[in-house]
Coordinates of C-alpha atoms and ligand atoms in Angstrom, one line a residue:
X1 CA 18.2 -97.8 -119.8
X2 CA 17.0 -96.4 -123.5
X3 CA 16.5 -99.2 -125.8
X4 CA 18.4 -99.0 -129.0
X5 CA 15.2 -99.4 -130.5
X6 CA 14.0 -96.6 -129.2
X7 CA 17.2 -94.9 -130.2
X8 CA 17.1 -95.8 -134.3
X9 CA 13.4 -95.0 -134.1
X10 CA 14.1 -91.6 -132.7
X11 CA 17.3 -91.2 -135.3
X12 CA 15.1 -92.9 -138.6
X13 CA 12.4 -90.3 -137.9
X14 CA 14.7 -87.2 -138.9
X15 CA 15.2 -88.8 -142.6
X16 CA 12.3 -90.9 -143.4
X17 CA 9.0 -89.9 -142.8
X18 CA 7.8 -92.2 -139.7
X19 CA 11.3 -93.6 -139.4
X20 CA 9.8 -96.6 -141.3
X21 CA 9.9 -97.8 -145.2
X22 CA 6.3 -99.5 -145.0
X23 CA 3.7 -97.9 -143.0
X24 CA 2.8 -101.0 -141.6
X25 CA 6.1 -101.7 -139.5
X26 CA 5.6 -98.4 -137.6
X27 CA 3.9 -100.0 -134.7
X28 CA 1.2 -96.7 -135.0
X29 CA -1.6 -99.1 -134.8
X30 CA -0.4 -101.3 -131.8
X31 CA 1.5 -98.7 -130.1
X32 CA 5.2 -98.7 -128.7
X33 CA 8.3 -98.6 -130.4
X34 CA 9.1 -100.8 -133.9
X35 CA 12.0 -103.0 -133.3
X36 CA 14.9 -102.7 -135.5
X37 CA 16.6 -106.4 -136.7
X38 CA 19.7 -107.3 -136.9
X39 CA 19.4 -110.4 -138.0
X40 CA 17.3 -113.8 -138.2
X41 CA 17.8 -117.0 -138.4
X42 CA 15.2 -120.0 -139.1
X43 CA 12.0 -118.9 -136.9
X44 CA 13.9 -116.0 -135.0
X45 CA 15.0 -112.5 -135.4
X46 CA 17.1 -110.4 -133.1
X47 CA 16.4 -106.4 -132.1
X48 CA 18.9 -104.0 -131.7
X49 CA 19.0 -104.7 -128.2
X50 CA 19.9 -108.2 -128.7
X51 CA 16.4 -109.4 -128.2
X52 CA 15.4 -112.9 -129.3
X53 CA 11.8 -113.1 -131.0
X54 CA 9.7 -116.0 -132.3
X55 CA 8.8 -114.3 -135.6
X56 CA 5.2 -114.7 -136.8
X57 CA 5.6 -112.0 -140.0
X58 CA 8.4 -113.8 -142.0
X59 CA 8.6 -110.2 -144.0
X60 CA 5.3 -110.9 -144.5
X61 CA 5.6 -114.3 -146.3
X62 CA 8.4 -114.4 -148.2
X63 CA 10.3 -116.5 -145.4
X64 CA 8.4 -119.4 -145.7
X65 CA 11.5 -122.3 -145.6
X66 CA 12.6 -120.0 -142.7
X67 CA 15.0 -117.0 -142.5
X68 CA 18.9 -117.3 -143.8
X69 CA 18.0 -121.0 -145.3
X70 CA 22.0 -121.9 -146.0
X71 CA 20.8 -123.1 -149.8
X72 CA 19.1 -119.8 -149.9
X73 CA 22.2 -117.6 -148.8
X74 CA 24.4 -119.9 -150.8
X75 CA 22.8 -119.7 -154.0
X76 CA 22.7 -115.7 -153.3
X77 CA 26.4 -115.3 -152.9
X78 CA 27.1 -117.1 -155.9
X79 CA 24.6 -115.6 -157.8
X80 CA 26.4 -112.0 -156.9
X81 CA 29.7 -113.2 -157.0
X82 CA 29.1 -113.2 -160.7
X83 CA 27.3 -109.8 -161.0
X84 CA 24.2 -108.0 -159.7
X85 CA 22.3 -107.4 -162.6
X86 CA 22.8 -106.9 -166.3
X87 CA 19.4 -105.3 -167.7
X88 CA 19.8 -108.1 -170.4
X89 CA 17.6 -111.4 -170.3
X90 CA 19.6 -114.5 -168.3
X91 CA 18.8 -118.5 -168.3
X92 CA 17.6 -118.5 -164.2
X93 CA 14.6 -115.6 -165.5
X94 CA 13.7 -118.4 -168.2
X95 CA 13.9 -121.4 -165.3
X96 CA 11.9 -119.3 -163.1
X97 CA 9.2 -118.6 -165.5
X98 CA 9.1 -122.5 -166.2
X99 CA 8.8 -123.3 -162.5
X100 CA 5.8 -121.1 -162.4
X101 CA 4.0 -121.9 -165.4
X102 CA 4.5 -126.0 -163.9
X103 CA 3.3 -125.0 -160.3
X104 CA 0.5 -122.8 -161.7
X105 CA -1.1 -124.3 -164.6
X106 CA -3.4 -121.5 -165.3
X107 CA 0.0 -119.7 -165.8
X108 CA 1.1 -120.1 -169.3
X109 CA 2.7 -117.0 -170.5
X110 CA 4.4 -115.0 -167.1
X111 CA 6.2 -111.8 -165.9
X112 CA 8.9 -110.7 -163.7
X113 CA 8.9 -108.0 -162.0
X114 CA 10.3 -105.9 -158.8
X115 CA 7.4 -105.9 -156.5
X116 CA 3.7 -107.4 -155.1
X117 CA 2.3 -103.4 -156.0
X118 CA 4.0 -103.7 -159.7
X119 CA 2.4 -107.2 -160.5
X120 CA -1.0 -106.1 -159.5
X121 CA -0.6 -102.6 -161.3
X122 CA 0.4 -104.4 -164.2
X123 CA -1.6 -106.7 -164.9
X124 CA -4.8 -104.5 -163.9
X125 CA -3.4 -102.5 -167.0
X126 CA -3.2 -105.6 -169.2
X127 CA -6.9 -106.2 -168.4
X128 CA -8.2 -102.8 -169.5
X129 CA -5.6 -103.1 -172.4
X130 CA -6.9 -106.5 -173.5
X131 CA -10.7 -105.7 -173.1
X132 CA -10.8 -101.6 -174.1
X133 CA -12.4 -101.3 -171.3
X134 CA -11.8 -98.9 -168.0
X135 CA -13.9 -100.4 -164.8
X136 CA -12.1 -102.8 -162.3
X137 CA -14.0 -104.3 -159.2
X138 CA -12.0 -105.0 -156.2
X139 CA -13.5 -105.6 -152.4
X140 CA -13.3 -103.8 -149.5
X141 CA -10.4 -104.7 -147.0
X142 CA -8.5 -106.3 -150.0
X143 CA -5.2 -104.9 -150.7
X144 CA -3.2 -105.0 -153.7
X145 CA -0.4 -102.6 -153.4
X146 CA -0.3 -99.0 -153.9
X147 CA -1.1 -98.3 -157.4
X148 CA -3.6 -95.2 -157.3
X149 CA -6.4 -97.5 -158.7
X150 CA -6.4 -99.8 -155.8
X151 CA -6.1 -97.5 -152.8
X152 CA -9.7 -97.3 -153.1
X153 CA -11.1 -99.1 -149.3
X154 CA -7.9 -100.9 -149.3
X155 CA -6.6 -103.4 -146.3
X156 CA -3.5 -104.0 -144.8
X157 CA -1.5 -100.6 -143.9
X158 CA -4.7 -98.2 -145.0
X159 CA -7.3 -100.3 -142.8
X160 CA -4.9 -100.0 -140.0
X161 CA -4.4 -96.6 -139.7
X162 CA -8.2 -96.3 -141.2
X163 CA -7.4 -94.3 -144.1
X164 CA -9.0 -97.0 -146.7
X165 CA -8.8 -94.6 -149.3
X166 CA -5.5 -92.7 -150.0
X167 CA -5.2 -89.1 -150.5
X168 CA -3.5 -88.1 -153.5
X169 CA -5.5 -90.8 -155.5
X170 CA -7.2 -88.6 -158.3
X171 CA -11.4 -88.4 -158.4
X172 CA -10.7 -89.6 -162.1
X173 CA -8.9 -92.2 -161.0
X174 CA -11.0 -93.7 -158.2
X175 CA -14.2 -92.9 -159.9
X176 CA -13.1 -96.8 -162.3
X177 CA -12.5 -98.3 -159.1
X178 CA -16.3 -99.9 -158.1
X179 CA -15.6 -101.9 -154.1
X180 CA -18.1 -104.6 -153.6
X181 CA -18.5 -106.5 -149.9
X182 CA -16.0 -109.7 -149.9
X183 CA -18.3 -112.9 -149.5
X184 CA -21.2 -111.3 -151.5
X185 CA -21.7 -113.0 -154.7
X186 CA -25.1 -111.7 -155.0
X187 CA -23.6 -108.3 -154.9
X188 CA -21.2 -108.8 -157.3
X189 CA -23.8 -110.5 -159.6
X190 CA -26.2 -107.0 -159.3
X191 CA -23.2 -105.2 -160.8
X192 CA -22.3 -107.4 -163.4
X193 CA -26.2 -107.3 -164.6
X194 CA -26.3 -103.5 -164.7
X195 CA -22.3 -102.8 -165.6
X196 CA -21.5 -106.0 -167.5
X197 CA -19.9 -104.4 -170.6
X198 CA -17.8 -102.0 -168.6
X199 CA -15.9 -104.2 -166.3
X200 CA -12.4 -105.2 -166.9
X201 CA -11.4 -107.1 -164.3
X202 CA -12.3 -108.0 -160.9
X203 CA -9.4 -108.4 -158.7
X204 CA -9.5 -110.2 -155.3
X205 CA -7.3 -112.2 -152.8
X206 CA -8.8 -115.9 -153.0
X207 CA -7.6 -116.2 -149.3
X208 CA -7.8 -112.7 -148.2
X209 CA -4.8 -111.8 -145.7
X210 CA -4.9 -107.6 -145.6
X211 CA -7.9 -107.2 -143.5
X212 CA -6.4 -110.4 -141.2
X213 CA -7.3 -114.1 -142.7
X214 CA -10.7 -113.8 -144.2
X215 CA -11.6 -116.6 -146.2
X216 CA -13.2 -116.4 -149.1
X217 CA -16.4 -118.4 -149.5
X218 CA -16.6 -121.1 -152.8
X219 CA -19.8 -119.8 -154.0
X220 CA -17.9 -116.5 -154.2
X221 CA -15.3 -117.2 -156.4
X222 CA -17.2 -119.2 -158.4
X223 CA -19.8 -116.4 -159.2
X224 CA -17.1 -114.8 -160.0
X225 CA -15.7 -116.9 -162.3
X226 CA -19.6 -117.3 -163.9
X227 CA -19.6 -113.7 -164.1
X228 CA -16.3 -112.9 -165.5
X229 CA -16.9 -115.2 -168.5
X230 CA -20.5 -114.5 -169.0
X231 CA -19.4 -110.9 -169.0
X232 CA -16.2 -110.9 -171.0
X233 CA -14.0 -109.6 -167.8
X234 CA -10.8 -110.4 -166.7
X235 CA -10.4 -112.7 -163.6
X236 CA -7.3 -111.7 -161.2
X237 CA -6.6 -114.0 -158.4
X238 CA -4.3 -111.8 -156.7
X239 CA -2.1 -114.4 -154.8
X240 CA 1.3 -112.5 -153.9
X241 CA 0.2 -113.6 -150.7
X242 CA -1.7 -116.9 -150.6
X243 CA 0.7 -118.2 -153.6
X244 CA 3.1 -120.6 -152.2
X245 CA 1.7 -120.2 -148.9
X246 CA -2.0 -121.7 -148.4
X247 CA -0.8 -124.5 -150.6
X248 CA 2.1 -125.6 -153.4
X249 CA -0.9 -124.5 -156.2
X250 CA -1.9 -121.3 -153.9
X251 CA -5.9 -121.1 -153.6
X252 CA -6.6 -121.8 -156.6
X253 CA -5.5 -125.1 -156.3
X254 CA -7.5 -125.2 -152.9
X255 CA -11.0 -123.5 -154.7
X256 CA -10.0 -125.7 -157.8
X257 CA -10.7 -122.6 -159.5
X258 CA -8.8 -121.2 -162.7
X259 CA -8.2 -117.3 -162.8
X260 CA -7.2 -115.9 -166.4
X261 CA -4.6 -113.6 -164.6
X262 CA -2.6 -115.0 -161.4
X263 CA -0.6 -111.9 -159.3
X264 CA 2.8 -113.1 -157.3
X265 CA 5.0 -112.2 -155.1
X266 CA 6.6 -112.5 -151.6
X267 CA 7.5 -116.6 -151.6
X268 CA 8.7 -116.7 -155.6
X269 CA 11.6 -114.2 -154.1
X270 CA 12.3 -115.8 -150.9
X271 CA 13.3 -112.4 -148.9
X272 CA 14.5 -110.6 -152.3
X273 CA 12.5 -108.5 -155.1
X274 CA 10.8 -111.2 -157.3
X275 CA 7.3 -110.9 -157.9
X276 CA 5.3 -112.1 -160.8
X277 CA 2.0 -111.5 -163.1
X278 CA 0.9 -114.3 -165.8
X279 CA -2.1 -116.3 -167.3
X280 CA -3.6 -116.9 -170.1
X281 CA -0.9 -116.4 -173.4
X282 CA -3.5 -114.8 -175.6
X283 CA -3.9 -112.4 -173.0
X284 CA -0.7 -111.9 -172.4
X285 CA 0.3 -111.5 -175.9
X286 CA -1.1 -108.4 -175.4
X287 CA 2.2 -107.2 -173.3
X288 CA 5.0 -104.9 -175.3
X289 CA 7.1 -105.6 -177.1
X290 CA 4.8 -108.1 -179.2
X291 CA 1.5 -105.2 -178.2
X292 CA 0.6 -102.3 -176.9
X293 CA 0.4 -102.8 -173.8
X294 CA 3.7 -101.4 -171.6
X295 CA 5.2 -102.6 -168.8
X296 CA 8.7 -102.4 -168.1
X297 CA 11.6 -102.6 -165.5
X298 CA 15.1 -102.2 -164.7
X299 CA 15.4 -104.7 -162.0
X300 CA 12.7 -107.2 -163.5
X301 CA 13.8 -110.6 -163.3
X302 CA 17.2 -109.9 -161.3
X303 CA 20.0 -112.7 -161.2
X304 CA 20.7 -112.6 -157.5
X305 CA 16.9 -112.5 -156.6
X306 CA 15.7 -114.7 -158.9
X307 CA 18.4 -116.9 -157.3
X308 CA 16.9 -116.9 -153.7
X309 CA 13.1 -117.4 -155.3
X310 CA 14.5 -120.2 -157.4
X311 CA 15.9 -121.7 -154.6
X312 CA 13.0 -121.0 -152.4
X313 CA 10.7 -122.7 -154.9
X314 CA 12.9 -125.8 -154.9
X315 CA 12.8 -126.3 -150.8
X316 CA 9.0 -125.9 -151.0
X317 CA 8.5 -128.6 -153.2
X318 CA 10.2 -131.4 -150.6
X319 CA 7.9 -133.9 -150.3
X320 CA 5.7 -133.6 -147.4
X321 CA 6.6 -129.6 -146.9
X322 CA 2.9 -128.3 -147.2
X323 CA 1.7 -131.2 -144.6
X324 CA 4.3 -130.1 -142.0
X325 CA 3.5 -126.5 -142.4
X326 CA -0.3 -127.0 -142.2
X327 CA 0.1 -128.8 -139.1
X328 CA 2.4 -126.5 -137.3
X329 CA 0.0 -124.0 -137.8
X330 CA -3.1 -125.6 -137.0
X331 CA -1.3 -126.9 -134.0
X332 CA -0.2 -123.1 -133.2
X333 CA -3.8 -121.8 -134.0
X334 CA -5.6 -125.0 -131.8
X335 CA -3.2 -124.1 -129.0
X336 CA -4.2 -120.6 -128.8
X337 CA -7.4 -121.1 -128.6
X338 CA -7.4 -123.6 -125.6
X339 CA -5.1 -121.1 -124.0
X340 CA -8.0 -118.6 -124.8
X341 CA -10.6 -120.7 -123.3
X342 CA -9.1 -121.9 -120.5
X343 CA -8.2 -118.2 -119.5
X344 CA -11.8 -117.4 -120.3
X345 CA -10.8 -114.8 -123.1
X346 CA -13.3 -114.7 -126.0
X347 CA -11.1 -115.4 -128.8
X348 CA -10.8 -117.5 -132.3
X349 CA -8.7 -118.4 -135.2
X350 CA -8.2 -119.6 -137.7
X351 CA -5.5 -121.2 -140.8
X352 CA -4.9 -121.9 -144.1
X353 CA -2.0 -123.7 -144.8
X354 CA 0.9 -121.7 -143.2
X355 CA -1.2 -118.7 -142.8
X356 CA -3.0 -117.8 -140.0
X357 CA -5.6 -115.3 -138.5
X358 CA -6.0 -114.6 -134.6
X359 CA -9.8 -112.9 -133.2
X360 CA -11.0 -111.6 -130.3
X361 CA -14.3 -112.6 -130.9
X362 CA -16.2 -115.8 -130.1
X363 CA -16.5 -116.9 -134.4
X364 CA -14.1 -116.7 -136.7
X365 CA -15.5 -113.9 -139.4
X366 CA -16.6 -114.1 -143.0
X367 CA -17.2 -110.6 -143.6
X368 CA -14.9 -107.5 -143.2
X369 CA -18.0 -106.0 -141.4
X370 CA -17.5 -109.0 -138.9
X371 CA -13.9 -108.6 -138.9
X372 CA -14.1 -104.6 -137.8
X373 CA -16.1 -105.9 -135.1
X374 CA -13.3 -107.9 -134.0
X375 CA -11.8 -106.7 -129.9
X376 CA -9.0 -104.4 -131.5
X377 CA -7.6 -102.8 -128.3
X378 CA -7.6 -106.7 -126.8
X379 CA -5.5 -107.6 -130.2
X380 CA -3.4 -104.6 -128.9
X381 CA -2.8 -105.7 -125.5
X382 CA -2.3 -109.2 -126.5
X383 CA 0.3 -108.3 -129.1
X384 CA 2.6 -106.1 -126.6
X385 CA 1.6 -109.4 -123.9
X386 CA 3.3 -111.3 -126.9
X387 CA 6.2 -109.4 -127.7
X388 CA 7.5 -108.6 -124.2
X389 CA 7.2 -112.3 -124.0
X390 CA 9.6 -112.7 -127.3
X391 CA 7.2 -113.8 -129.8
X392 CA 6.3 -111.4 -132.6
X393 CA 3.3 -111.3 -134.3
X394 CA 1.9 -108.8 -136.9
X395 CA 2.0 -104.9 -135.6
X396 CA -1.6 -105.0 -136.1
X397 CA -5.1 -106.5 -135.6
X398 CA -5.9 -106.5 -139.8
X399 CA -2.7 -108.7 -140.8
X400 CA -2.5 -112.0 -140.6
X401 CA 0.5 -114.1 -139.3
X402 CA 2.8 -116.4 -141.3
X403 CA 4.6 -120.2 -140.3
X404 CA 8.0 -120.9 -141.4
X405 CA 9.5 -124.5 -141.9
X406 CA 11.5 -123.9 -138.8
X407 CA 8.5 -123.2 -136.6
X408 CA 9.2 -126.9 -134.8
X409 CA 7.1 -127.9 -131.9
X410 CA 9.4 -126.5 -129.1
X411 CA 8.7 -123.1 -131.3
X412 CA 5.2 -123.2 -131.3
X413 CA 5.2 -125.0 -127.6
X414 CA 6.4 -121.7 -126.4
X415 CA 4.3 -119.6 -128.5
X416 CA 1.3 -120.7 -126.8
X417 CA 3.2 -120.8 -123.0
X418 CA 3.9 -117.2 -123.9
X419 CA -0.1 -116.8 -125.2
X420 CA -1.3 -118.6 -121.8
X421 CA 0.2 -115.9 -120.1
X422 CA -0.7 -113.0 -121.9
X423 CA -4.3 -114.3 -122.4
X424 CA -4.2 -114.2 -118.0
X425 CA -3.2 -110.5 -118.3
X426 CA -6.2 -108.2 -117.3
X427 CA -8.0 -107.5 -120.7
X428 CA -8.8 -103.5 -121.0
X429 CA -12.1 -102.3 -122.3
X430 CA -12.5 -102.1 -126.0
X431 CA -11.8 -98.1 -126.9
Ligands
KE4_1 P1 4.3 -105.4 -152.3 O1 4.3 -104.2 -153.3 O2 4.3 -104.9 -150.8 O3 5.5 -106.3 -152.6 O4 3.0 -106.3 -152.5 C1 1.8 -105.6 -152.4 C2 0.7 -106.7 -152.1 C3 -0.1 -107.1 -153.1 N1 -1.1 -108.0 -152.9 C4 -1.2 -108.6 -151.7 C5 -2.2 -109.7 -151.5 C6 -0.4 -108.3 -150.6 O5 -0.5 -108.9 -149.4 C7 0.6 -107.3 -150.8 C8 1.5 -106.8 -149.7 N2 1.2 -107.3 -148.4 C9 1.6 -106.4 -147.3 C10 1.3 -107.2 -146.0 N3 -0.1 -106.8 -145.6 C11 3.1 -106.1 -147.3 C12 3.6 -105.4 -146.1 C13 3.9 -103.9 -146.2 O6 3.1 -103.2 -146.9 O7 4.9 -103.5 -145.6

């Protein structure tokens, strides 16, 4: 019988190139056919063929109290019950703000916008605005979104389909993008010695999740922090991923670490279009209309979404929430690896908060040159083990997989019932 999956994917393709809206959901690095939801609830989602999955992505973070939370749906319908947006400013954009600027106290001045990619874009443009100057540093497997000046040896979607540059990105644009090797402060200290004056910003994910969990190292982040004040340089923690998710203060509050710019997203919009960019008020100041530095957008700060990430931002903050979610996942992560060992699979993993990385290799890496040593193909035939089995975990071997509130222990229980028989499947040679 054809899969209705397989149907949609066939129709999508004749209207949208790849049949997908995100690269990353095509299925091109794993193989097979995506599977189209119909709808989720808590840790599940359904597929077109009525399929029940344990879902490991969580759209990729956002659903971190779990999908359709009833205060989360509630406060949407009553939000759009009383219009969808107005393109004027509203009280819930000003509690929003508030919330962030208390959660993230290196966050004192903060802006809405639409999307993770228009945070980071943004606030990369305040930095060059603020200094005068052109050069930003990034690191190689980090990802930030698609603005041309950061699809320069990106992660996520262009390290999976190993296009870490993008076409299209100009020669004059690229050529202000310098990548440096994540986990190399002496590197990064080099550059900063030669190129001091013309750097500004370095922009990295304190907890890297777009090349699977990498974390960073403190001496790291703290020679960046030396450098970027020695130097005069910006400092962008780029947390749309790790904020709200590795802990209530996001890494920063883990490193104890305090950026001058902070990039959200993903959790502050619980499922809908809220992401954020804020820091430092004398660097923001900077930002039209009080400077001259533009940024704009229709949809910025929208009613209904800032609704669900209000919301979201109040469930989060339960006592005991980070605790729960830490264990779940550690408990998920510690289970797969005994159901690796005992299976005789050489295999690791490893979590931060309710984020979490899976390896086939014996040690957990620290380098992306460690982590493109990692078994792909065994990631591949572990993932399709996985899915037939109803769990689903991230489409490919350079993403790293999210915990929701609802993942209880009967949820992760089966998780690694479902990994103990996977991990006994025949493992094919690496390609
Ligand atoms: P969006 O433009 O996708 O909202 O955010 C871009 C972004 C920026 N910074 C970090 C650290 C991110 O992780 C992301 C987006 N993450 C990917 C997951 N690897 C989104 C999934 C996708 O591209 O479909």
């Amino acid at each position: 019988m054809t899969s209705n999956n397989d149907t949609l994917f066939t129709r999508a393709q004749r209207t949208t190139p790849g049949g997908v809206n995100s690269p990353v959901r095509a299925f091109r690095s794993v193989g097979g056919t995506p599977r189209f939801i119909t709808h989720a609830a808590g840790p599940y989602f359904w597929d077109a063929d009525g399929k029940r999955y344990i879902d490991y992505i969580g759209s990729w973070g956002p659903a971190i109290v779990g999908h359709a939370h009833p205060a989360v749906i509630q406060a949407v319908q009553e939000a759009a019950a009383r219009g969808l947006s107005f393109g004027a400013p509203t009280e819930g954009e000003i509690e929003m703000a508030e919330e962030i600027c208390r959660l993230v106290p290196s966050i004192e001045q903060v802006r809405l916008v639409s999307s993770g990619t228009e945070a980071a874009m943004s606030a990369l443009r305040l930095a060059r605005g603020a200094t005068g100057r052109d050069k930003i540093v990034k690191f190689e497997g980090c990802y930030h979104g698609h603005a041309d000046s950061l699809l320069v040896k990106a992660g996520s979607g262009l390290l999976t389909f190993g296009n870490p540059t993008s076409a299209g990105v100009p020669e004059d644009f690229a050529k202000h993008t310098l990548v440096l090797d994540y986990n190399n402060p002496q590197q990064l200290e080099d550059l900063f010695n030669q190129a001091g004056g013309s750097i500004a910003c370095v922009i990295v994910e304190p907890v890297a999740g777009n090349m699977n969990l990498l974390r960073a190292t403190p001496e790291f982040l703290q020679a960046m922090r030396r450098l970027c004040s020695r130097h005069g340089a910006v400092l962008i923690f780029d947390e749309v991923m790790s904020g709200f998710r590795v802990a209530l203060g996001g890494a920063q509050s883990l490193y104890q670490i305090t950026p001058d710019l902070t990039v959200l997203g993903k959790v502050i919009g619980g499922g809908l279009p809220v992401a954020a960019f804020g820091g430092r008020a004398e660097l923001m100041r900077h930002l039209a209309p009080l400077g001259s530095v533009y940024q704009a957008g229709t949809l910025s700060g929208n009613p209904v979404a800032v609704a669900a990430g209000l919301t979201t931002l109040k469930l989060i903050q339960a006592a005991g929430f980070y605790e729960a979610l830490g264990a779940q996942t550690m408990k998920l992560v510690q289970g797969l690896t005994g159901a690796a060992r005992e299976a005789g699979v050489t295999f690791s993993a490893d979590a931060v908060g309710g984020m979490f990385g899976l390896y086939f290799a014996a040690d957990v890496p620290d380098t992306y040159t460690a982590m493109m040593a990692c078994g792909k193909s065994r990631f591949n035939a572990f993932f399709h083990a996985m899915l037939d089995a109803g769990v689903y975990l991230a489409p490919s071997a350079f993403e790293a997989g999210f915990v929701s509130a609802q993942h209880d222990d009967a949820v992760i229980d089966a998780t690694i019932a479902a990994a103990r028989q996977a991990f006994s499947r025949p493992a094919q040679t690496e390609s």
